[in-house]
Amino acid sequence: MPDLDIREPRSLPLTIADAAHRPVEEVLAQLGAGVNGLSSTEAARRLVSLGPNALRTHQASGWSVLARQLRSPILILLLVTAGLSLFLGDATNSIVIGVILLVSVGLGFSNEFRAERAAEALHSRVTHRAVVVRDATVQEVNVTALVPGDVVHLALGAIIPADIRLLSAKDLLCDESILTGESMPVAKDPAPVPGAAALGDLTSCLFMGTVIQAGNCTGAVVATGGRAEFGRIALGLGERQPQTEFQLGLQRFSYLLLQVAIGLTSLIFIANLLLQRPLIESLLFSLAIAVGITPQLLPAIVSTSLATGTQQLAKRKVLVKRLVCIEDLGDMDVLVTDKTGTLTEGRISFTAALPAGTGISAGELLTLGLLATEADYTESQASPVGLNPLDAALWASAGGADFAPARYKRLDVIDFDHLRRRTSILVSEAGAAPRIVTKGSPEDVLALCGDIPASVQAMLDEQFNAGSRVVAVATRAADGLTAIGPADEKDLVLAGFLIFLDRPKAAARASLERLAELGITVKIATGDNAKVAEKVCDELGVPSGGTLTGAEVEAMSDPELASAAREASIFARVSPEQKARIIRLLRRSGGSVGFMGDGVNDALALHAADIGISVDSATDVAKDAADVVLLDKDLGVLAEGVMEGRRIFANTIKYVLMGTSSNFGNMFSAATASVVLSFLPMLPGQILLNNLLYDAGQLAIPGDRVDKEQLVAPSRWDIGFIRRFMFVFGPISSLFDFATFALMLFVFDAVPGEFRAGWFIESIVTQTLIIFVIRTRRVPFFRSRPSLGLVGASLGVVAFGVYLPLSPLAGVLGFDPLPVPFFLALLGMGAVYLVLVEMAKLWFYARAALQRPPTPVGVRRRGRTHRIARRAARFSIANAGPLLHNRGPGRRRGRIRAQRPSHPGRS
């Protein structure tokens, strides 16, 4: 083992700007590191001293959840007014309100905290790894465990894990748009940067959060966490994630409720003052109306839905990195996916070597193919692990087992890249003159050869038409060469073709049909030949919208490609950059675009998609870039995830529609009655208790069944639809409230305590049972069965609501006993109410279907803030406290924010 070149660091941390201008040797000396990396002991010491390479915490915080519960201005006002009421002598009502508020906050807290714990457990299952040199050996460590001085290896598609000074680089291009806003990739080189330079001109350095677009490199970590340029920006955004479309819809809905609540509350308060009611009583009643019209447990319902969805998805082998990814998954209407392993079995097997002429045998052709692999087979410890699937299949063949590496000496290699789409090596056999062997896509290799006989082209077309994957091999003498570059790939002689087979999956057709039923358009993006992709799609029954090749994509302008990409169903021979461009243009055309891939060449497209999807067996860079990881590479599993996302949205909308319509009707009735009657129709505490009981029953909604038709297409927030629903079904509720008022006043000649008890029971019964009508557009129970949990919760709330006015607590709550005939009348009114609401529902949805214009396709515009926060999520740890005890200036105990840099003057 080589000796570790470790010195004591002269000064840490070293800024990336300083490192960019200094020679490599000086930077390593400043970092106290060497080209063979740090020792594990030294790395552990620095991790304790400097803290983790993290920007976020995903530990569930009970205090944060509680703070969100108490942040509601209405709750704060109610607490203040309850205190005033207690001060003025109305102790009973203030105690009742206080208890109800505690229960309400407790319910919300318990459900949200449970969701936070689910998110923490989920995030802890996802690890992001980096390849480092420690103890002079190459190994993988968690990204958050990197420290200044670590030597890291990076390749195409990798997200840069820290600010890094390059030690070596080969054809390296970096996408730094997340930092600089520049869309063009930047060429990188280890040479020191002369003079003063802006951030985008520090070509000898790589920056955390940026992406390698081409090439590979080795570098030394200079700055981690909040000391990195990206970390400084990410910490400036705080811990809160940018809002998704779903969350923005919730926000718009909240504004609607706020407008209605302010209007009703103001009118009621003014009317009660004009009627010379006591000020505190009027204020409490008005505020209770405001709270009563608001679905108080909506955040808890959403959190519970997401937590439940996460658990359901995990059972279905779908792992989401963030809870809000579930919403994005359900919102997807276009899926672009690779072919290998998704539509095919992914088990590529080598089937034949077809020589192009008589001067070479099949065995010799296979040997040339084995020679032209990037793995250094001359090493005694060489392994096919990490090879591309085609090379791995070659080495797994019988000919691969017989290969004798000792006969060959590799002199140089040009690694595969997705522009050239080939690999070339310079090799000599047993002391003979060296020669170049090139292996790659037939189109690109044939272009470097001389005239190709028609028989050879026919042989190639025959293989493509059969759906085989084909790799061409060519060679030429290279006398006198000791190294090669792309310019030497010329004047080649075609040796022949290596044939591979990857059969279509048996279950792929059914999975594609399921996605089609969900309204998802599937498009294929592959680096393979167009005829091969078309053959597979034809066998699986994928509707053909046409094929675009990489050459055609390259020749199109953005508007032309956007139009063509909407129609095309196959993108063949496309590079990673072209895949990402197609994804961006599809997103710009509207809708929500998902991309599914598992290779290094898929990372750029995964970053560009609305929802990036990978698999557990994918390359690390692909898993890092993805938002969702499938434990099985199966489109059927993905379809389950989409359905779960849509089920969550559908159940949330159920609660919104039920809550707003019932609450609006009840509060409108209360407002009207408060003006007409000589007493308050319901005390503030009774209003809050009524609302709390109703909401508590709704907590079972996240587990409710959803009708099939609600899953066939992505749903969008429609505030106009919610408003119309509220104004149609709310007044129907009020009609029966007014009927109850008349019954209590003119039939039973009720006193205030009886009146309030009667309306309390009627309100609980009608608005709880109406759940079963409003939760579906079908005929309830007969054509749409609710979940047992919802039935049990609803009946339990009704039973408890009827019991309260009859219980020993009735006097404390302000209720008087009711006559038995009232309950008989209640049964009749309830039955009529349910029938009337069912008729109104049929009319409302029929009218809505006729009047509603086609939903315009929304164009998603996720800005830089969203991209920064999404990428920062990978630099996350569960608990920062133990690693941050060595606090510097401006640090706070137990917070990742402690890593914010304190030194000025950084660009």
PDB file of C-alpha atoms in Angstrom, residues 417-559:
ATOM      1  CA  ASP A 417     -18.544   9.625 -24.416  1.00  0.00           C
ATOM      2  CA  HIS A 418     -22.041  10.302 -25.650  1.00  0.00           C
ATOM      3  CA  LEU A 419     -20.998  12.581 -28.483  1.00  0.00           C
ATOM      4  CA  ARG A 420     -18.549  10.117 -30.131  1.00  0.00           C
ATOM      5  CA  ARG A 421     -20.492   7.055 -28.876  1.00  0.00           C
ATOM      6  CA  ARG A 422     -17.434   4.812 -29.063  1.00  0.00           C
ATOM      7  CA  THR A 423     -14.388   3.645 -27.133  1.00  0.00           C
ATOM      8  CA  SER A 424     -10.900   3.333 -28.626  1.00  0.00           C
ATOM      9  CA  ILE A 425      -7.771   1.716 -27.255  1.00  0.00           C
ATOM     10  CA  LEU A 426      -4.150   1.540 -28.330  1.00  0.00           C
ATOM     11  CA  VAL A 427      -2.897  -1.977 -27.669  1.00  0.00           C
ATOM     12  CA  SER A 428      -0.002  -4.232 -28.619  1.00  0.00           C
ATOM     13  CA  GLU A 429       0.025  -8.022 -28.593  1.00  0.00           C
ATOM     14  CA  ALA A 430       3.092  -9.973 -27.469  1.00  0.00           C
ATOM     15  CA  GLY A 431       5.538  -7.262 -28.486  1.00  0.00           C
ATOM     16  CA  ALA A 432       3.988  -6.726 -31.938  1.00  0.00           C
ATOM     17  CA  ALA A 433       3.367  -3.280 -33.415  1.00  0.00           C
ATOM     18  CA  PRO A 434       0.506  -1.423 -31.698  1.00  0.00           C
ATOM     19  CA  ARG A 435      -2.912  -1.020 -33.245  1.00  0.00           C
ATOM     20  CA  ILE A 436      -6.048   0.943 -32.561  1.00  0.00           C
ATOM     21  CA  VAL A 437      -9.265  -0.934 -31.766  1.00  0.00           C
ATOM     22  CA  THR A 438     -12.495   1.072 -31.831  1.00  0.00           C
ATOM     23  CA  LYS A 439     -15.841  -0.217 -30.589  1.00  0.00           C
ATOM     24  CA  GLY A 440     -19.150   1.667 -30.576  1.00  0.00           C
ATOM     25  CA  SER A 441     -22.443   2.405 -32.269  1.00  0.00           C
ATOM     26  CA  PRO A 442     -22.473   1.062 -35.853  1.00  0.00           C
ATOM     27  CA  GLU A 443     -23.421   4.420 -37.366  1.00  0.00           C
ATOM     28  CA  ASP A 444     -20.472   6.210 -35.752  1.00  0.00           C
ATOM     29  CA  VAL A 445     -17.908   3.458 -36.303  1.00  0.00           C
ATOM     30  CA  LEU A 446     -18.878   2.862 -39.943  1.00  0.00           C
ATOM     31  CA  ALA A 447     -18.436   6.588 -40.610  1.00  0.00           C
ATOM     32  CA  LEU A 448     -14.718   6.154 -39.759  1.00  0.00           C
ATOM     33  CA  CYS A 449     -14.244   3.190 -42.094  1.00  0.00           C
ATOM     34  CA  GLY A 450     -13.752   3.003 -45.846  1.00  0.00           C
ATOM     35  CA  ASP A 451     -16.343   1.773 -48.323  1.00  0.00           C
ATOM     36  CA  ILE A 452     -18.792  -0.642 -46.711  1.00  0.00           C
ATOM     37  CA  PRO A 453     -20.019  -3.485 -48.951  1.00  0.00           C
ATOM     38  CA  ALA A 454     -23.770  -3.703 -49.489  1.00  0.00           C
ATOM     39  CA  SER A 455     -23.738  -7.189 -47.978  1.00  0.00           C
ATOM     40  CA  VAL A 456     -22.350  -5.842 -44.692  1.00  0.00           C
ATOM     41  CA  GLN A 457     -24.983  -3.094 -44.567  1.00  0.00           C
ATOM     42  CA  ALA A 458     -27.685  -5.691 -45.281  1.00  0.00           C
ATOM     43  CA  MET A 459     -26.346  -7.873 -42.449  1.00  0.00           C
ATOM     44  CA  LEU A 460     -26.546  -4.890 -40.087  1.00  0.00           C
ATOM     45  CA  ASP A 461     -30.087  -3.962 -41.161  1.00  0.00           C
ATOM     46  CA  GLU A 462     -31.186  -7.568 -40.650  1.00  0.00           C
ATOM     47  CA  GLN A 463     -29.992  -7.495 -37.047  1.00  0.00           C
ATOM     48  CA  PHE A 464     -31.649  -4.138 -36.368  1.00  0.00           C
ATOM     49  CA  ASN A 465     -34.936  -5.336 -37.867  1.00  0.00           C
ATOM     50  CA  ALA A 466     -34.793  -8.366 -35.577  1.00  0.00           C
ATOM     51  CA  GLY A 467     -34.530  -6.064 -32.555  1.00  0.00           C
ATOM     52  CA  SER A 468     -30.932  -6.988 -31.715  1.00  0.00           C
ATOM     53  CA  ARG A 469     -28.535  -4.515 -30.168  1.00  0.00           C
ATOM     54  CA  VAL A 470     -25.426  -4.206 -32.300  1.00  0.00           C
ATOM     55  CA  VAL A 471     -21.917  -2.921 -31.553  1.00  0.00           C
ATOM     56  CA  ALA A 472     -19.438  -2.394 -34.402  1.00  0.00           C
ATOM     57  CA  VAL A 473     -15.715  -3.145 -34.045  1.00  0.00           C
ATOM     58  CA  ALA A 474     -13.032  -1.668 -36.292  1.00  0.00           C
ATOM     59  CA  THR A 475      -9.233  -1.585 -36.196  1.00  0.00           C
ATOM     60  CA  ARG A 476      -6.100  -0.285 -37.922  1.00  0.00           C
ATOM     61  CA  ALA A 477      -2.343  -0.421 -37.499  1.00  0.00           C
ATOM     62  CA  ALA A 478      -0.810   2.346 -35.365  1.00  0.00           C
ATOM     63  CA  ASP A 479       2.930   2.000 -35.852  1.00  0.00           C
ATOM     64  CA  GLY A 480       4.947   4.488 -33.812  1.00  0.00           C
ATOM     65  CA  LEU A 481       2.051   5.727 -31.671  1.00  0.00           C
ATOM     66  CA  THR A 482       2.337   5.675 -27.887  1.00  0.00           C
ATOM     67  CA  ALA A 483      -0.835   7.664 -27.170  1.00  0.00           C
ATOM     68  CA  ILE A 484      -4.006   8.402 -29.085  1.00  0.00           C
ATOM     69  CA  GLY A 485      -6.690  11.061 -29.260  1.00  0.00           C
ATOM     70  CA  PRO A 486     -10.025  11.401 -31.098  1.00  0.00           C
ATOM     71  CA  ALA A 487      -8.159  12.668 -34.182  1.00  0.00           C
ATOM     72  CA  ASP A 488      -6.524   9.218 -34.524  1.00  0.00           C
ATOM     73  CA  GLU A 489      -9.916   7.541 -34.957  1.00  0.00           C
ATOM     74  CA  LYS A 490      -9.764   7.457 -38.771  1.00  0.00           C
ATOM     75  CA  ASP A 491      -9.051   5.162 -41.736  1.00  0.00           C
ATOM     76  CA  LEU A 492     -10.388   2.200 -39.796  1.00  0.00           C
ATOM     77  CA  VAL A 493     -11.170  -1.234 -41.208  1.00  0.00           C
ATOM     78  CA  LEU A 494     -14.431  -2.796 -40.111  1.00  0.00           C
ATOM     79  CA  ALA A 495     -13.834  -6.096 -38.293  1.00  0.00           C
ATOM     80  CA  GLY A 496     -17.470  -7.000 -37.712  1.00  0.00           C
ATOM     81  CA  PHE A 497     -20.455  -6.741 -35.398  1.00  0.00           C
ATOM     82  CA  LEU A 498     -21.092  -7.975 -31.864  1.00  0.00           C
ATOM     83  CA  ILE A 499     -24.730  -8.963 -31.399  1.00  0.00           C
ATOM     84  CA  PHE A 500     -26.636  -8.663 -28.099  1.00  0.00           C
ATOM     85  CA  LEU A 501     -30.176  -9.497 -27.103  1.00  0.00           C
ATOM     86  CA  ASP A 502     -32.411  -7.874 -24.505  1.00  0.00           C
ATOM     87  CA  ARG A 503     -35.899  -9.371 -24.641  1.00  0.00           C
ATOM     88  CA  PRO A 504     -39.086  -7.320 -23.989  1.00  0.00           C
ATOM     89  CA  LYS A 505     -40.572  -7.819 -20.532  1.00  0.00           C
ATOM     90  CA  ALA A 506     -43.550 -10.111 -20.371  1.00  0.00           C
ATOM     91  CA  ALA A 507     -45.423  -7.716 -18.070  1.00  0.00           C
ATOM     92  CA  ALA A 508     -44.440  -4.523 -19.921  1.00  0.00           C
ATOM     93  CA  ARG A 509     -47.525  -4.469 -22.177  1.00  0.00           C
ATOM     94  CA  ALA A 510     -49.923  -4.636 -19.222  1.00  0.00           C
ATOM     95  CA  SER A 511     -47.954  -1.915 -17.407  1.00  0.00           C
ATOM     96  CA  LEU A 512     -48.104   0.371 -20.442  1.00  0.00           C
ATOM     97  CA  GLU A 513     -51.854  -0.201 -20.690  1.00  0.00           C
ATOM     98  CA  ARG A 514     -52.245   0.775 -17.019  1.00  0.00           C
ATOM     99  CA  LEU A 515     -50.311   3.988 -17.577  1.00  0.00           C
ATOM    100  CA  ALA A 516     -52.481   4.769 -20.610  1.00  0.00           C
ATOM    101  CA  GLU A 517     -55.594   4.258 -18.464  1.00  0.00           C
ATOM    102  CA  LEU A 518     -54.129   6.819 -16.051  1.00  0.00           C
ATOM    103  CA  GLY A 519     -53.860   9.366 -18.868  1.00  0.00           C
ATOM    104  CA  ILE A 520     -50.053   9.193 -19.025  1.00  0.00           C
ATOM    105  CA  THR A 521     -48.372   9.443 -22.408  1.00  0.00           C
ATOM    106  CA  VAL A 522     -45.261   7.242 -22.528  1.00  0.00           C
ATOM    107  CA  LYS A 523     -42.297   8.235 -24.700  1.00  0.00           C
ATOM    108  CA  ILE A 524     -39.047   6.306 -25.137  1.00  0.00           C
ATOM    109  CA  ALA A 525     -35.626   7.983 -25.048  1.00  0.00           C
ATOM    110  CA  THR A 526     -32.758   5.628 -25.835  1.00  0.00           C
ATOM    111  CA  GLY A 527     -29.191   5.662 -27.014  1.00  0.00           C
ATOM    112  CA  ASP A 528     -30.000   2.593 -29.099  1.00  0.00           C
ATOM    113  CA  ASN A 529     -30.723   2.403 -32.818  1.00  0.00           C
ATOM    114  CA  ALA A 530     -34.133   3.660 -33.967  1.00  0.00           C
ATOM    115  CA  LYS A 531     -35.102   0.363 -35.620  1.00  0.00           C
ATOM    116  CA  VAL A 532     -34.343  -1.593 -32.452  1.00  0.00           C
ATOM    117  CA  ALA A 533     -36.455   0.771 -30.348  1.00  0.00           C
ATOM    118  CA  GLU A 534     -39.301   0.662 -32.880  1.00  0.00           C
ATOM    119  CA  LYS A 535     -39.192  -3.149 -32.909  1.00  0.00           C
ATOM    120  CA  VAL A 536     -39.507  -3.349 -29.114  1.00  0.00           C
ATOM    121  CA  CYS A 537     -42.316  -0.763 -29.024  1.00  0.00           C
ATOM    122  CA  ASP A 538     -44.152  -2.584 -31.812  1.00  0.00           C
ATOM    123  CA  GLU A 539     -43.962  -5.884 -29.928  1.00  0.00           C
ATOM    124  CA  LEU A 540     -45.361  -4.198 -26.816  1.00  0.00           C
ATOM    125  CA  GLY A 541     -48.109  -2.311 -28.659  1.00  0.00           C
ATOM    126  CA  VAL A 542     -46.821   1.179 -27.895  1.00  0.00           C
ATOM    127  CA  PRO A 543     -48.726   3.615 -30.162  1.00  0.00           C
ATOM    128  CA  SER A 544     -46.292   5.162 -32.621  1.00  0.00           C
ATOM    129  CA  GLY A 545     -46.222   8.914 -32.937  1.00  0.00           C
ATOM    130  CA  GLY A 546     -43.033   8.815 -34.962  1.00  0.00           C
ATOM    131  CA  THR A 547     -39.310   8.622 -34.220  1.00  0.00           C
ATOM    132  CA  LEU A 548     -36.753  11.387 -33.817  1.00  0.00           C
ATOM    133  CA  THR A 549     -33.059  10.573 -33.974  1.00  0.00           C
ATOM    134  CA  GLY A 550     -30.311  12.434 -32.173  1.00  0.00           C
ATOM    135  CA  ALA A 551     -29.111  13.930 -35.450  1.00  0.00           C
ATOM    136  CA  GLU A 552     -32.599  15.289 -36.176  1.00  0.00           C
ATOM    137  CA  VAL A 553     -32.906  16.656 -32.629  1.00  0.00           C
ATOM    138  CA  GLU A 554     -29.565  18.442 -32.986  1.00  0.00           C
ATOM    139  CA  ALA A 555     -30.662  20.110 -36.219  1.00  0.00           C
ATOM    140  CA  MET A 556     -33.907  21.539 -34.771  1.00  0.00           C
ATOM    141  CA  SER A 557     -34.435  24.868 -33.055  1.00  0.00           C
ATOM    142  CA  ASP A 558     -36.149  24.848 -29.654  1.00  0.00           C
ATOM    143  CA  PRO A 559     -39.620  25.782 -31.045  1.00  0.00           C
TER     144      PRO A 559
END
